[in-house]
Each structure stands twice: as structure tokens, then as C-alpha cells.
Tab-separated table of N, CA and C in Angstrom:
chain	number	residue	atom	x	y	z
A	186	MET	N	-18.768	-5.316	18.845
A	186	MET	CA	-19.855	-5.713	17.973
A	186	MET	C	-19.546	-5.313	16.532
A	187	ARG	N	-19.044	-4.077	16.322
A	187	ARG	CA	-18.712	-3.603	14.980
A	187	ARG	C	-17.602	-4.463	14.378
A	188	ALA	N	-16.628	-4.863	15.211
A	188	ALA	CA	-15.526	-5.704	14.723
A	188	ALA	C	-16.046	-7.062	14.273
A	189	ASN	N	-16.986	-7.645	15.034
A	189	ASN	CA	-17.575	-8.928	14.644
A	189	ASN	C	-18.329	-8.799	13.332
A	190	TRP	N	-19.076	-7.708	13.169
A	190	TRP	CA	-19.827	-7.473	11.928
A	190	TRP	C	-18.853	-7.362	10.762
A	191	ARG	N	-17.761	-6.635	10.966
A	191	ARG	CA	-16.758	-6.460	9.919
A	191	ARG	C	-16.127	-7.795	9.537
A	192	LEU	N	-15.774	-8.620	10.534
A	192	LEU	CA	-15.194	-9.934	10.251
A	192	LEU	C	-16.173	-10.828	9.506
A	193	LEU	N	-17.445	-10.760	9.890
A	193	LEU	CA	-18.466	-11.553	9.208
A	193	LEU	C	-18.560	-11.149	7.744
A	194	VAL	N	-18.608	-9.846	7.490
A	194	VAL	CA	-18.714	-9.357	6.110
A	194	VAL	C	-17.478	-9.753	5.308
A	195	ILE	N	-16.299	-9.592	5.894
A	195	ILE	CA	-15.065	-9.927	5.181
A	195	ILE	C	-14.999	-11.415	4.880
A	196	SER	N	-15.374	-12.262	5.834
A	196	SER	CA	-15.335	-13.708	5.580
A	196	SER	C	-16.375	-14.120	4.545
A	197	MET	N	-17.555	-13.491	4.603
A	197	MET	CA	-18.578	-13.799	3.599
A	197	MET	C	-18.119	-13.322	2.227
A	198	LEU	N	-17.478	-12.162	2.192
A	198	LEU	CA	-16.963	-11.639	0.931
A	198	LEU	C	-15.926	-12.578	0.336
A	199	ALA	N	-15.045	-13.101	1.172
A	199	ALA	CA	-14.030	-14.035	0.686
A	199	ALA	C	-14.683	-15.281	0.100
A	200	ALA	N	-15.729	-15.783	0.742
A	200	ALA	CA	-16.433	-16.958	0.226
A	200	ALA	C	-17.150	-16.637	-1.083
A	201	ILE	N	-17.717	-15.446	-1.156
A	201	ILE	CA	-18.448	-15.046	-2.361
A	201	ILE	C	-17.506	-14.848	-3.539
A	202	VAL	N	-16.311	-14.320	-3.283
A	202	VAL	CA	-15.380	-13.989	-4.355
A	202	VAL	C	-15.097	-15.191	-5.248
A	203	LEU	N	-15.072	-16.379	-4.686
A	203	LEU	CA	-14.821	-17.576	-5.486
A	203	LEU	C	-15.901	-17.808	-6.535
A	204	SER	N	-17.128	-17.468	-6.189
A	204	SER	CA	-18.214	-17.682	-7.154
A	204	SER	C	-18.933	-16.381	-7.479
A	205	VAL	N	-18.221	-15.273	-7.323
A	205	VAL	CA	-18.859	-13.965	-7.449
A	205	VAL	C	-19.184	-13.634	-8.900
A	206	LEU	N	-20.224	-12.891	-9.023
A	206	LEU	CA	-20.609	-12.346	-10.317
A	206	LEU	C	-20.609	-10.842	-10.140
A	207	ILE	N	-19.642	-10.159	-10.751
A	207	ILE	CA	-19.579	-8.708	-10.655
A	207	ILE	C	-20.258	-8.170	-11.896
A	208	ARG	N	-21.358	-7.482	-11.663
A	208	ARG	CA	-22.158	-6.986	-12.774
A	208	ARG	C	-21.964	-5.493	-12.951
A	209	PRO	N	-21.892	-5.037	-14.183
A	209	PRO	CA	-21.818	-3.599	-14.413
A	209	PRO	C	-23.189	-2.962	-14.205
A	210	LEU	N	-23.241	-1.658	-14.290
A	210	LEU	CA	-24.508	-0.953	-14.186
A	210	LEU	C	-25.469	-1.485	-15.235
A	211	SER	N	-26.736	-1.670	-14.848
A	211	SER	CA	-27.735	-2.147	-15.797
A	211	SER	C	-29.023	-1.374	-15.592
A	212	SER	N	-29.830	-1.334	-16.638
A	212	SER	CA	-31.096	-0.619	-16.532
A	212	SER	C	-32.177	-1.326	-17.330
A	213	ALA	N	-32.259	-2.627	-17.156
A	213	ALA	CA	-33.210	-3.413	-17.933
A	213	ALA	C	-34.649	-3.223	-17.473
A	214	ASN	N	-34.880	-2.600	-16.345
A	214	ASN	CA	-36.218	-2.414	-15.824
A	214	ASN	C	-36.892	-1.231	-16.521
A	215	THR	N	-38.069	-1.430	-17.062
A	215	THR	CA	-38.790	-0.371	-17.752
A	215	THR	C	-39.079	0.770	-16.783
A	216	GLY	N	-38.845	1.991	-17.228
A	216	GLY	CA	-39.130	3.147	-16.400
A	216	GLY	C	-38.068	3.441	-15.360
A	217	PHE	N	-36.992	2.703	-15.347
A	217	PHE	CA	-35.929	2.915	-14.370
A	217	PHE	C	-34.613	3.066	-15.096
A	218	GLU	N	-33.944	4.169	-14.866
A	218	GLU	CA	-32.654	4.395	-15.509
A	218	GLU	C	-31.547	4.349	-14.481
A	219	THR	N	-30.520	3.582	-14.765
A	219	THR	CA	-29.339	3.565	-13.925
A	219	THR	C	-28.549	4.824	-14.227
A	220	THR	N	-28.050	5.462	-13.198
A	220	THR	CA	-27.229	6.646	-13.399
A	220	THR	C	-25.808	6.328	-12.982
A	221	SER	N	-24.860	6.891	-13.701
A	221	SER	CA	-23.446	6.638	-13.422
A	221	SER	C	-22.877	7.731	-12.530
A	222	PRO	N	-22.113	7.344	-11.523
A	222	PRO	CA	-21.444	8.353	-10.710
A	222	PRO	C	-20.329	9.014	-11.518
A	223	LYS	N	-19.919	10.209	-11.119
A	223	LYS	CA	-18.890	10.950	-11.854
A	223	LYS	C	-17.473	10.617	-11.391
A	224	HIS	N	-17.303	10.304	-10.109
A	224	HIS	CA	-15.967	10.136	-9.541
A	224	HIS	C	-15.755	8.763	-8.907
A	225	SER	N	-16.601	7.799	-9.268
A	225	SER	CA	-16.488	6.460	-8.713
A	225	SER	C	-17.218	5.483	-9.631
A	226	GLU	N	-17.117	4.216	-9.305
A	226	GLU	CA	-17.781	3.173	-10.082
A	226	GLU	C	-18.469	2.223	-9.110
A	227	VAL	N	-19.705	1.853	-9.417
A	227	VAL	CA	-20.466	0.948	-8.557
A	227	VAL	C	-20.595	-0.406	-9.244
A	228	SER	N	-20.400	-1.473	-8.483
A	228	SER	CA	-20.635	-2.833	-8.970
A	228	SER	C	-21.304	-3.606	-7.841
A	229	VAL	N	-21.674	-4.838	-8.122
A	229	VAL	CA	-22.371	-5.634	-7.109
A	229	VAL	C	-21.753	-7.022	-7.032
A	230	LEU	N	-21.661	-7.548	-5.828
A	230	LEU	CA	-21.230	-8.920	-5.583
A	230	LEU	C	-22.483	-9.687	-5.193
A	231	THR	N	-22.796	-10.714	-5.971
A	231	THR	CA	-23.991	-11.506	-5.682
A	231	THR	C	-23.604	-12.944	-5.404
A	232	ASN	N	-24.576	-13.735	-5.015
A	232	ASN	CA	-24.358	-15.123	-4.655
A	232	ASN	C	-25.612	-15.900	-5.021
A	233	ASP	N	-25.665	-17.188	-4.685
A	233	ASP	CA	-26.895	-17.966	-4.821
A	233	ASP	C	-27.755	-17.697	-3.600
A	234	TYR	N	-29.040	-17.458	-3.812
A	234	TYR	CA	-29.942	-17.117	-2.718
A	234	TYR	C	-31.008	-18.191	-2.577
A	235	GLN	N	-31.407	-18.440	-1.311
A	235	GLN	CA	-32.414	-19.458	-1.042
A	235	GLN	C	-33.565	-18.873	-0.237
A	236	VAL	N	-34.763	-19.385	-0.526
A	236	VAL	CA	-35.973	-18.971	0.169
A	236	VAL	C	-35.839	-19.305	1.653
A	237	GLY	N	-36.274	-18.378	2.499
A	237	GLY	CA	-36.317	-18.599	3.939
A	237	GLY	C	-35.022	-18.326	4.677
A	238	LEU	N	-33.933	-18.091	3.956
A	238	LEU	CA	-32.650	-17.850	4.607
A	238	LEU	C	-32.323	-16.361	4.618
A	239	SER	N	-31.472	-15.982	5.547
A	239	SER	CA	-30.941	-14.632	5.549
A	239	SER	C	-29.879	-14.572	4.455
A	240	ASN	N	-30.002	-13.622	3.553
A	240	ASN	CA	-29.122	-13.488	2.403
A	240	ASN	C	-28.577	-12.072	2.351
A	241	GLN	N	-27.630	-11.837	1.464
A	241	GLN	CA	-27.154	-10.480	1.230
A	241	GLN	C	-26.511	-10.364	-0.137
A	242	PHE	N	-26.584	-9.173	-0.693
A	242	PHE	CA	-25.723	-8.814	-1.807
A	242	PHE	C	-24.900	-7.631	-1.324
A	243	ILE	N	-23.758	-7.423	-1.964
A	243	ILE	CA	-22.850	-6.378	-1.509
A	243	ILE	C	-22.619	-5.392	-2.642
A	244	LEU	N	-22.959	-4.137	-2.385
A	244	LEU	CA	-22.641	-3.077	-3.324
A	244	LEU	C	-21.198	-2.671	-3.079
A	245	ALA	N	-20.427	-2.520	-4.141
A	245	ALA	CA	-19.015	-2.143	-4.025
A	245	ALA	C	-18.791	-0.843	-4.791
A	246	ILE	N	-18.205	0.132	-4.118
A	246	ILE	CA	-17.906	1.420	-4.741
A	246	ILE	C	-16.390	1.552	-4.826
A	247	ARG	N	-15.892	1.818	-6.020
A	247	ARG	CA	-14.459	2.036	-6.245
A	247	ARG	C	-14.287	3.465	-6.734
A	248	PHE	N	-13.333	4.170	-6.179
A	248	PHE	CA	-13.162	5.587	-6.462
A	248	PHE	C	-12.179	5.829	-7.591
A	249	SER	N	-12.442	6.888	-8.369
A	249	SER	CA	-11.603	7.260	-9.510
A	249	SER	C	-10.493	8.199	-9.066
A	250	GLY	N	-9.332	8.033	-9.666
A	250	GLY	CA	-8.224	8.966	-9.465
A	250	GLY	C	-7.906	9.215	-8.007
A	251	GLN	N	-7.860	10.482	-7.636
A	251	GLN	CA	-7.494	10.896	-6.278
A	251	GLN	C	-8.700	10.997	-5.342
A	252	TYR	N	-9.884	10.627	-5.813
A	252	TYR	CA	-11.080	10.756	-4.984
A	252	TYR	C	-11.132	9.667	-3.920
A	253	LYS	N	-11.649	10.053	-2.755
A	253	LYS	CA	-11.807	9.139	-1.622
A	253	LYS	C	-13.175	9.368	-1.012
A	254	PHE	N	-13.639	8.373	-0.262
A	254	PHE	CA	-14.918	8.458	0.437
A	254	PHE	C	-14.841	9.565	1.484
A	255	ASN	N	-15.849	10.418	1.519
A	255	ASN	CA	-15.929	11.499	2.498
A	255	ASN	C	-16.761	11.017	3.677
A	256	ASP	N	-16.100	10.551	4.733
A	256	ASP	CA	-16.848	10.019	5.876
A	256	ASP	C	-17.386	11.115	6.796
A	257	GLN	N	-17.173	12.383	6.428
A	257	GLN	CA	-17.733	13.503	7.186
A	257	GLN	C	-19.127	13.885	6.681
A	258	TYR	N	-19.538	13.294	5.568
A	258	TYR	CA	-20.827	13.614	4.952
A	258	TYR	C	-21.772	12.423	5.112
A	259	PRO	N	-23.065	12.665	5.338
A	259	PRO	CA	-24.007	11.534	5.445
A	259	PRO	C	-24.010	10.683	4.166
A	260	ALA	N	-24.168	9.387	4.342
A	260	ALA	CA	-24.253	8.459	3.210
A	260	ALA	C	-25.394	7.498	3.489
A	261	ARG	N	-26.041	7.028	2.423
A	261	ARG	CA	-27.134	6.089	2.625
A	261	ARG	C	-27.441	5.326	1.343
A	262	VAL	N	-28.079	4.185	1.534
A	262	VAL	CA	-28.647	3.406	0.436
A	262	VAL	C	-30.130	3.278	0.731
A	263	LYS	N	-30.948	3.509	-0.280
A	263	LYS	CA	-32.393	3.386	-0.138
A	263	LYS	C	-32.900	2.408	-1.186
A	264	ILE	N	-33.686	1.423	-0.750
A	264	ILE	CA	-34.331	0.489	-1.684
A	264	ILE	C	-35.511	1.223	-2.309
A	265	LEU	N	-35.564	1.266	-3.640
A	265	LEU	CA	-36.643	1.939	-4.350
A	265	LEU	C	-37.745	0.943	-4.691
A	266	GLY	N	-38.965	1.382	-4.642
A	266	GLY	CA	-40.078	0.503	-4.964
A	266	GLY	C	-40.314	-0.520	-3.868
A	267	THR	N	-41.088	-1.550	-4.206
A	267	THR	CA	-41.425	-2.603	-3.252
A	267	THR	C	-41.127	-3.962	-3.876
A	268	PRO	N	-39.938	-4.504	-3.646
A	268	PRO	CA	-39.649	-5.846	-4.170
A	268	PRO	C	-40.660	-6.861	-3.629
A	269	ARG	N	-41.067	-7.793	-4.464
A	269	ARG	CA	-42.118	-8.741	-4.073
A	269	ARG	C	-41.582	-10.045	-3.504
A	270	LEU	N	-40.316	-10.395	-3.767
A	270	LEU	CA	-39.788	-11.695	-3.348
A	270	LEU	C	-38.875	-11.630	-2.120
A	271	ILE	N	-38.625	-10.440	-1.608
A	271	ILE	CA	-37.711	-10.323	-0.470
A	271	ILE	C	-38.264	-9.383	0.591
A	272	LYS	N	-37.881	-9.665	1.863
A	272	LYS	CA	-38.128	-8.750	2.976
A	272	LYS	C	-36.806	-8.078	3.278
A	273	HIS	N	-36.837	-6.761	3.481
A	273	HIS	CA	-35.596	-6.012	3.643
A	273	HIS	C	-35.865	-4.751	4.439
A	274	SER	N	-34.807	-4.094	4.835
A	274	SER	CA	-34.888	-2.757	5.408
A	274	SER	C	-34.902	-1.797	4.225
A	275	SER	N	-35.626	-0.710	4.323
A	275	SER	CA	-35.695	0.196	3.165
A	275	SER	C	-34.548	1.206	3.129
A	276	HIS	N	-33.888	1.443	4.277
A	276	HIS	CA	-32.771	2.397	4.341
A	276	HIS	C	-31.575	1.760	5.040
A	277	TYR	N	-30.393	2.048	4.514
A	277	TYR	CA	-29.140	1.603	5.121
A	277	TYR	C	-28.271	2.844	5.258
A	278	GLY	N	-27.906	3.188	6.490
A	278	GLY	CA	-27.148	4.407	6.751
A	278	GLY	C	-25.654	4.229	6.588
A	279	LYS	N	-24.932	5.293	6.897
A	279	LYS	CA	-23.478	5.315	6.730
A	279	LYS	C	-22.791	4.235	7.551
A	280	ASP	N	-23.416	3.777	8.641
A	280	ASP	CA	-22.818	2.710	9.451
A	280	ASP	C	-22.726	1.390	8.692
A	281	HIS	N	-23.415	1.267	7.556
A	281	HIS	CA	-23.322	0.072	6.707
A	281	HIS	C	-22.212	0.188	5.652
A	282	PHE	N	-21.596	1.352	5.527
A	282	PHE	CA	-20.538	1.582	4.541
A	282	PHE	C	-19.211	1.169	5.178
A	283	ILE	N	-18.595	0.113	4.655
A	283	ILE	CA	-17.377	-0.446	5.238
A	283	ILE	C	-16.202	-0.158	4.311
A	284	LYS	N	-15.190	0.517	4.829
A	284	LYS	CA	-13.985	0.801	4.042
A	284	LYS	C	-13.140	-0.459	3.972
A	285	GLU	N	-12.766	-0.837	2.754
A	285	GLU	CA	-11.939	-2.019	2.534
A	285	GLU	C	-10.984	-1.718	1.390
A	286	GLY	N	-9.785	-1.271	1.717
A	286	GLY	CA	-8.817	-0.907	0.685
A	286	GLY	C	-9.325	0.254	-0.150
A	287	LYS	N	-9.338	0.089	-1.480
A	287	LYS	CA	-9.810	1.131	-2.393
A	287	LYS	C	-11.329	1.109	-2.572
A	288	TYR	N	-12.007	0.266	-1.821
A	288	TYR	CA	-13.447	0.088	-1.980
A	288	TYR	C	-14.219	0.506	-0.736
A	289	ILE	N	-15.477	0.831	-0.959
A	289	ILE	CA	-16.466	0.901	0.109
A	289	ILE	C	-17.422	-0.243	-0.187
A	290	LEU	N	-17.645	-1.110	0.787
A	290	LEU	CA	-18.567	-2.234	0.646
A	290	LEU	C	-19.814	-1.941	1.459
A	291	ILE	N	-20.969	-2.219	0.860
A	291	ILE	CA	-22.245	-1.979	1.533
A	291	ILE	C	-23.065	-3.268	1.468
A	292	PRO	N	-23.062	-4.061	2.546
A	292	PRO	CA	-23.873	-5.279	2.549
A	292	PRO	C	-25.355	-4.941	2.706
A	293	ILE	N	-26.166	-5.469	1.811
A	293	ILE	CA	-27.615	-5.271	1.852
A	293	ILE	C	-28.228	-6.627	2.206
A	294	THR	N	-28.714	-6.740	3.429
A	294	THR	CA	-29.268	-8.014	3.907
A	294	THR	C	-30.759	-8.083	3.606
A	295	PHE	N	-31.218	-9.305	3.380
A	295	PHE	CA	-32.635	-9.526	3.106
A	295	PHE	C	-32.972	-10.992	3.365
A	296	THR	N	-34.263	-11.259	3.478
A	296	THR	CA	-34.764	-12.628	3.566
A	296	THR	C	-35.606	-12.878	2.322
A	297	ALA	N	-35.274	-13.947	1.606
A	297	ALA	CA	-36.051	-14.310	0.418
A	297	ALA	C	-37.328	-15.019	0.870
A	298	ILE	N	-38.475	-14.580	0.368
A	298	ILE	CA	-39.746	-15.172	0.785
A	298	ILE	C	-40.391	-16.032	-0.303
A	299	ALA	N	-39.855	-15.981	-1.517
A	299	ALA	CA	-40.357	-16.810	-2.614
A	299	ALA	C	-39.262	-16.942	-3.657
A	300	GLN	N	-39.364	-18.013	-4.463
A	300	GLN	CA	-38.353	-18.202	-5.499
A	300	GLN	C	-38.717	-17.419	-6.750
A	301	GLY	N	-37.698	-17.148	-7.565
A	301	GLY	CA	-37.900	-16.424	-8.811
A	301	GLY	C	-36.804	-15.399	-9.012
A	302	ARG	N	-37.006	-14.553	-10.006
A	302	ARG	CA	-36.053	-13.468	-10.285
A	302	ARG	C	-36.645	-12.167	-9.765
A	303	GLU	N	-35.803	-11.381	-9.147
A	303	GLU	CA	-36.232	-10.103	-8.583
A	303	GLU	C	-35.235	-9.031	-8.971
A	304	LYS	N	-35.703	-7.946	-9.561
A	304	LYS	CA	-34.849	-6.800	-9.836
A	304	LYS	C	-35.057	-5.812	-8.697
A	305	VAL	N	-33.992	-5.582	-7.945
A	305	VAL	CA	-34.033	-4.662	-6.817
A	305	VAL	C	-33.368	-3.358	-7.256
A	306	MET	N	-34.074	-2.268	-7.067
A	306	MET	CA	-33.560	-0.963	-7.453
A	306	MET	C	-33.166	-0.200	-6.195
A	307	VAL	N	-31.969	0.387	-6.223
A	307	VAL	CA	-31.473	1.129	-5.067
A	307	VAL	C	-31.000	2.513	-5.493
A	308	ASN	N	-31.050	3.435	-4.549
A	308	ASN	CA	-30.451	4.754	-4.734
A	308	ASN	C	-29.344	4.870	-3.698
A	309	ILE	N	-28.132	5.223	-4.139
A	309	ILE	CA	-26.971	5.339	-3.265
A	309	ILE	C	-26.535	6.803	-3.276
A	310	ARG	N	-26.422	7.403	-2.087
A	310	ARG	CA	-25.954	8.788	-1.958
A	310	ARG	C	-24.747	8.801	-1.037
A	311	TYR	N	-23.673	9.417	-1.510
A	311	TYR	CA	-22.462	9.528	-0.721
A	311	TYR	C	-21.630	10.669	-1.295
A	312	SER	N	-20.636	11.085	-0.555
A	312	SER	CA	-19.775	12.175	-0.984
A	312	SER	C	-18.352	11.664	-1.168
A	313	VAL	N	-17.672	12.214	-2.166
A	313	VAL	CA	-16.267	11.906	-2.418
A	313	VAL	C	-15.483	13.208	-2.427
A	314	CYS	N	-14.213	13.122	-2.051
A	314	CYS	CA	-13.365	14.311	-2.046
A	314	CYS	C	-12.004	13.992	-2.650
A	315	SER	N	-11.452	14.996	-3.318
A	315	SER	CA	-10.053	14.972	-3.750
A	315	SER	C	-9.367	16.083	-2.965
A	316	GLU	N	-8.124	16.352	-3.260
A	316	GLU	CA	-7.416	17.453	-2.595
A	316	GLU	C	-8.046	18.807	-2.945
A	317	GLN	N	-8.655	18.914	-4.131
A	317	GLN	CA	-9.184	20.192	-4.606
A	317	GLN	C	-10.672	20.394	-4.341
A	318	GLU	N	-11.466	19.322	-4.341
A	318	GLU	CA	-12.918	19.493	-4.270
A	318	GLU	C	-13.611	18.290	-3.655
A	319	CYS	N	-14.862	18.513	-3.253
A	319	CYS	CA	-15.743	17.433	-2.819
A	319	CYS	C	-16.955	17.425	-3.743
A	320	ALA	N	-17.532	16.247	-3.943
A	320	ALA	CA	-18.694	16.119	-4.817
A	320	ALA	C	-19.664	15.110	-4.218
A	321	LEU	N	-20.942	15.334	-4.467
A	321	LEU	CA	-21.983	14.412	-4.030
A	321	LEU	C	-22.287	13.448	-5.172
A	322	GLU	N	-22.233	12.158	-4.879
A	322	GLU	CA	-22.622	11.135	-5.860
A	322	GLU	C	-24.033	10.679	-5.502
A	323	ASP	N	-24.924	10.661	-6.483
A	323	ASP	CA	-26.311	10.233	-6.311
A	323	ASP	C	-26.593	9.229	-7.424
A	324	VAL	N	-26.539	7.934	-7.092
A	324	VAL	CA	-26.531	6.874	-8.088
A	324	VAL	C	-27.773	5.995	-7.953
A	325	ASP	N	-28.492	5.793	-9.054
A	325	ASP	CA	-29.557	4.787	-9.112
A	325	ASP	C	-28.951	3.542	-9.733
A	326	TYR	N	-29.202	2.402	-9.126
A	326	TYR	CA	-28.555	1.157	-9.533
A	326	TYR	C	-29.548	0.017	-9.411
A	327	SER	N	-29.489	-0.936	-10.320
A	327	SER	CA	-30.390	-2.093	-10.234
A	327	SER	C	-29.584	-3.379	-10.106
A	328	VAL	N	-30.088	-4.286	-9.290
A	328	VAL	CA	-29.448	-5.567	-9.028
A	328	VAL	C	-30.472	-6.668	-9.294
A	329	GLU	N	-30.104	-7.633	-10.101
A	329	GLU	CA	-31.023	-8.744	-10.368
A	329	GLU	C	-30.629	-9.926	-9.498
A	330	LEU	N	-31.590	-10.405	-8.694
A	330	LEU	CA	-31.375	-11.536	-7.809
A	330	LEU	C	-32.105	-12.754	-8.358
A	331	GLU	N	-31.463	-13.902	-8.283
A	331	GLU	CA	-32.129	-15.162	-8.634
A	331	GLU	C	-32.249	-15.984	-7.363
A	332	ILE	N	-33.489	-16.262	-6.971
A	332	ILE	CA	-33.758	-16.935	-5.695
A	332	ILE	C	-34.268	-18.347	-5.963
A	333	HIS	N	-33.666	-19.318	-5.255
A	333	HIS	CA	-34.012	-20.734	-5.420
A	333	HIS	C	-34.676	-21.257	-4.154
A	334	GLU	N	-35.384	-22.364	-4.292
A	334	GLU	CA	-35.989	-23.041	-3.127
A	334	GLU	C	-34.947	-23.564	-2.206
């Protein structure tokens, strides 16, 4: 089952890459500040989204220097606030963190329930380690989705 999920994510990622929009950290939402990780960089892979369909965006974490994902430490993504245009799970555990080369990919699935623009705010917690030290990354990140009929 895990292998099928991985193949699905990889094939969807390949399809998205052709029309992908990789956005840097943003904080356009009033009262919400994006925070930058110290030993990694977060970006997002988005696509065109349609009402009534199962959709996803993918958070991508790339590590700096000698740092690597610490799979011995709990990791999670939490959706902050209550988005109005999508139905989603509010927590995604470490089982959603997929190692892919120098990246960790985190697919965030949702169903769009209405058209429009939606800013989704997430908090990502994970640990990274180098040969000398381990550090906890606690990142607030915002993703803007455009949903069509």
C-alpha cells in the first residue's frame, strides 16, 4: 500500500513539474508571519484545482549543507485556522513525509468545495541533523490556492 502511495505521488509530481509553480515563502496574510527554517528551505508545488475533485499541493523541504531529515524524531504538518473553500485533514504525520533525493515531499490532500482564492496557512515541525548536531525546525508557511469550477 505504501509503495502504491509513493508511486502515485511520484507520478503526480512528474505531471505537476511541467506546469509547476514553485513559490518562495510568503506572508501576505494579515496577522500571519511566515518563518524561515535555519537549516532547510521550504517551497510548494501547486497545480490547477477544481471544485468537487480530490486535489493536493506538495510541500517540498530541501536541506542546507550537511543537514538531513531526522526520521527518528516526530514530524508533522498542521493546517492553521479554518480554510473556507476546502475540506482537509488538520494534521499530517511523519508517514506523509516522503524522502525523494535531497527533498522531503509532503502531499497535502484536500477537496475544493467552492471556487475562489484561498490562503492556506500551515505549521511544519521536523528535525534535521548534521554530523555535529540536530535541530528542530518549526516553520509557519502560507500557500495560496486558486480554485476553479
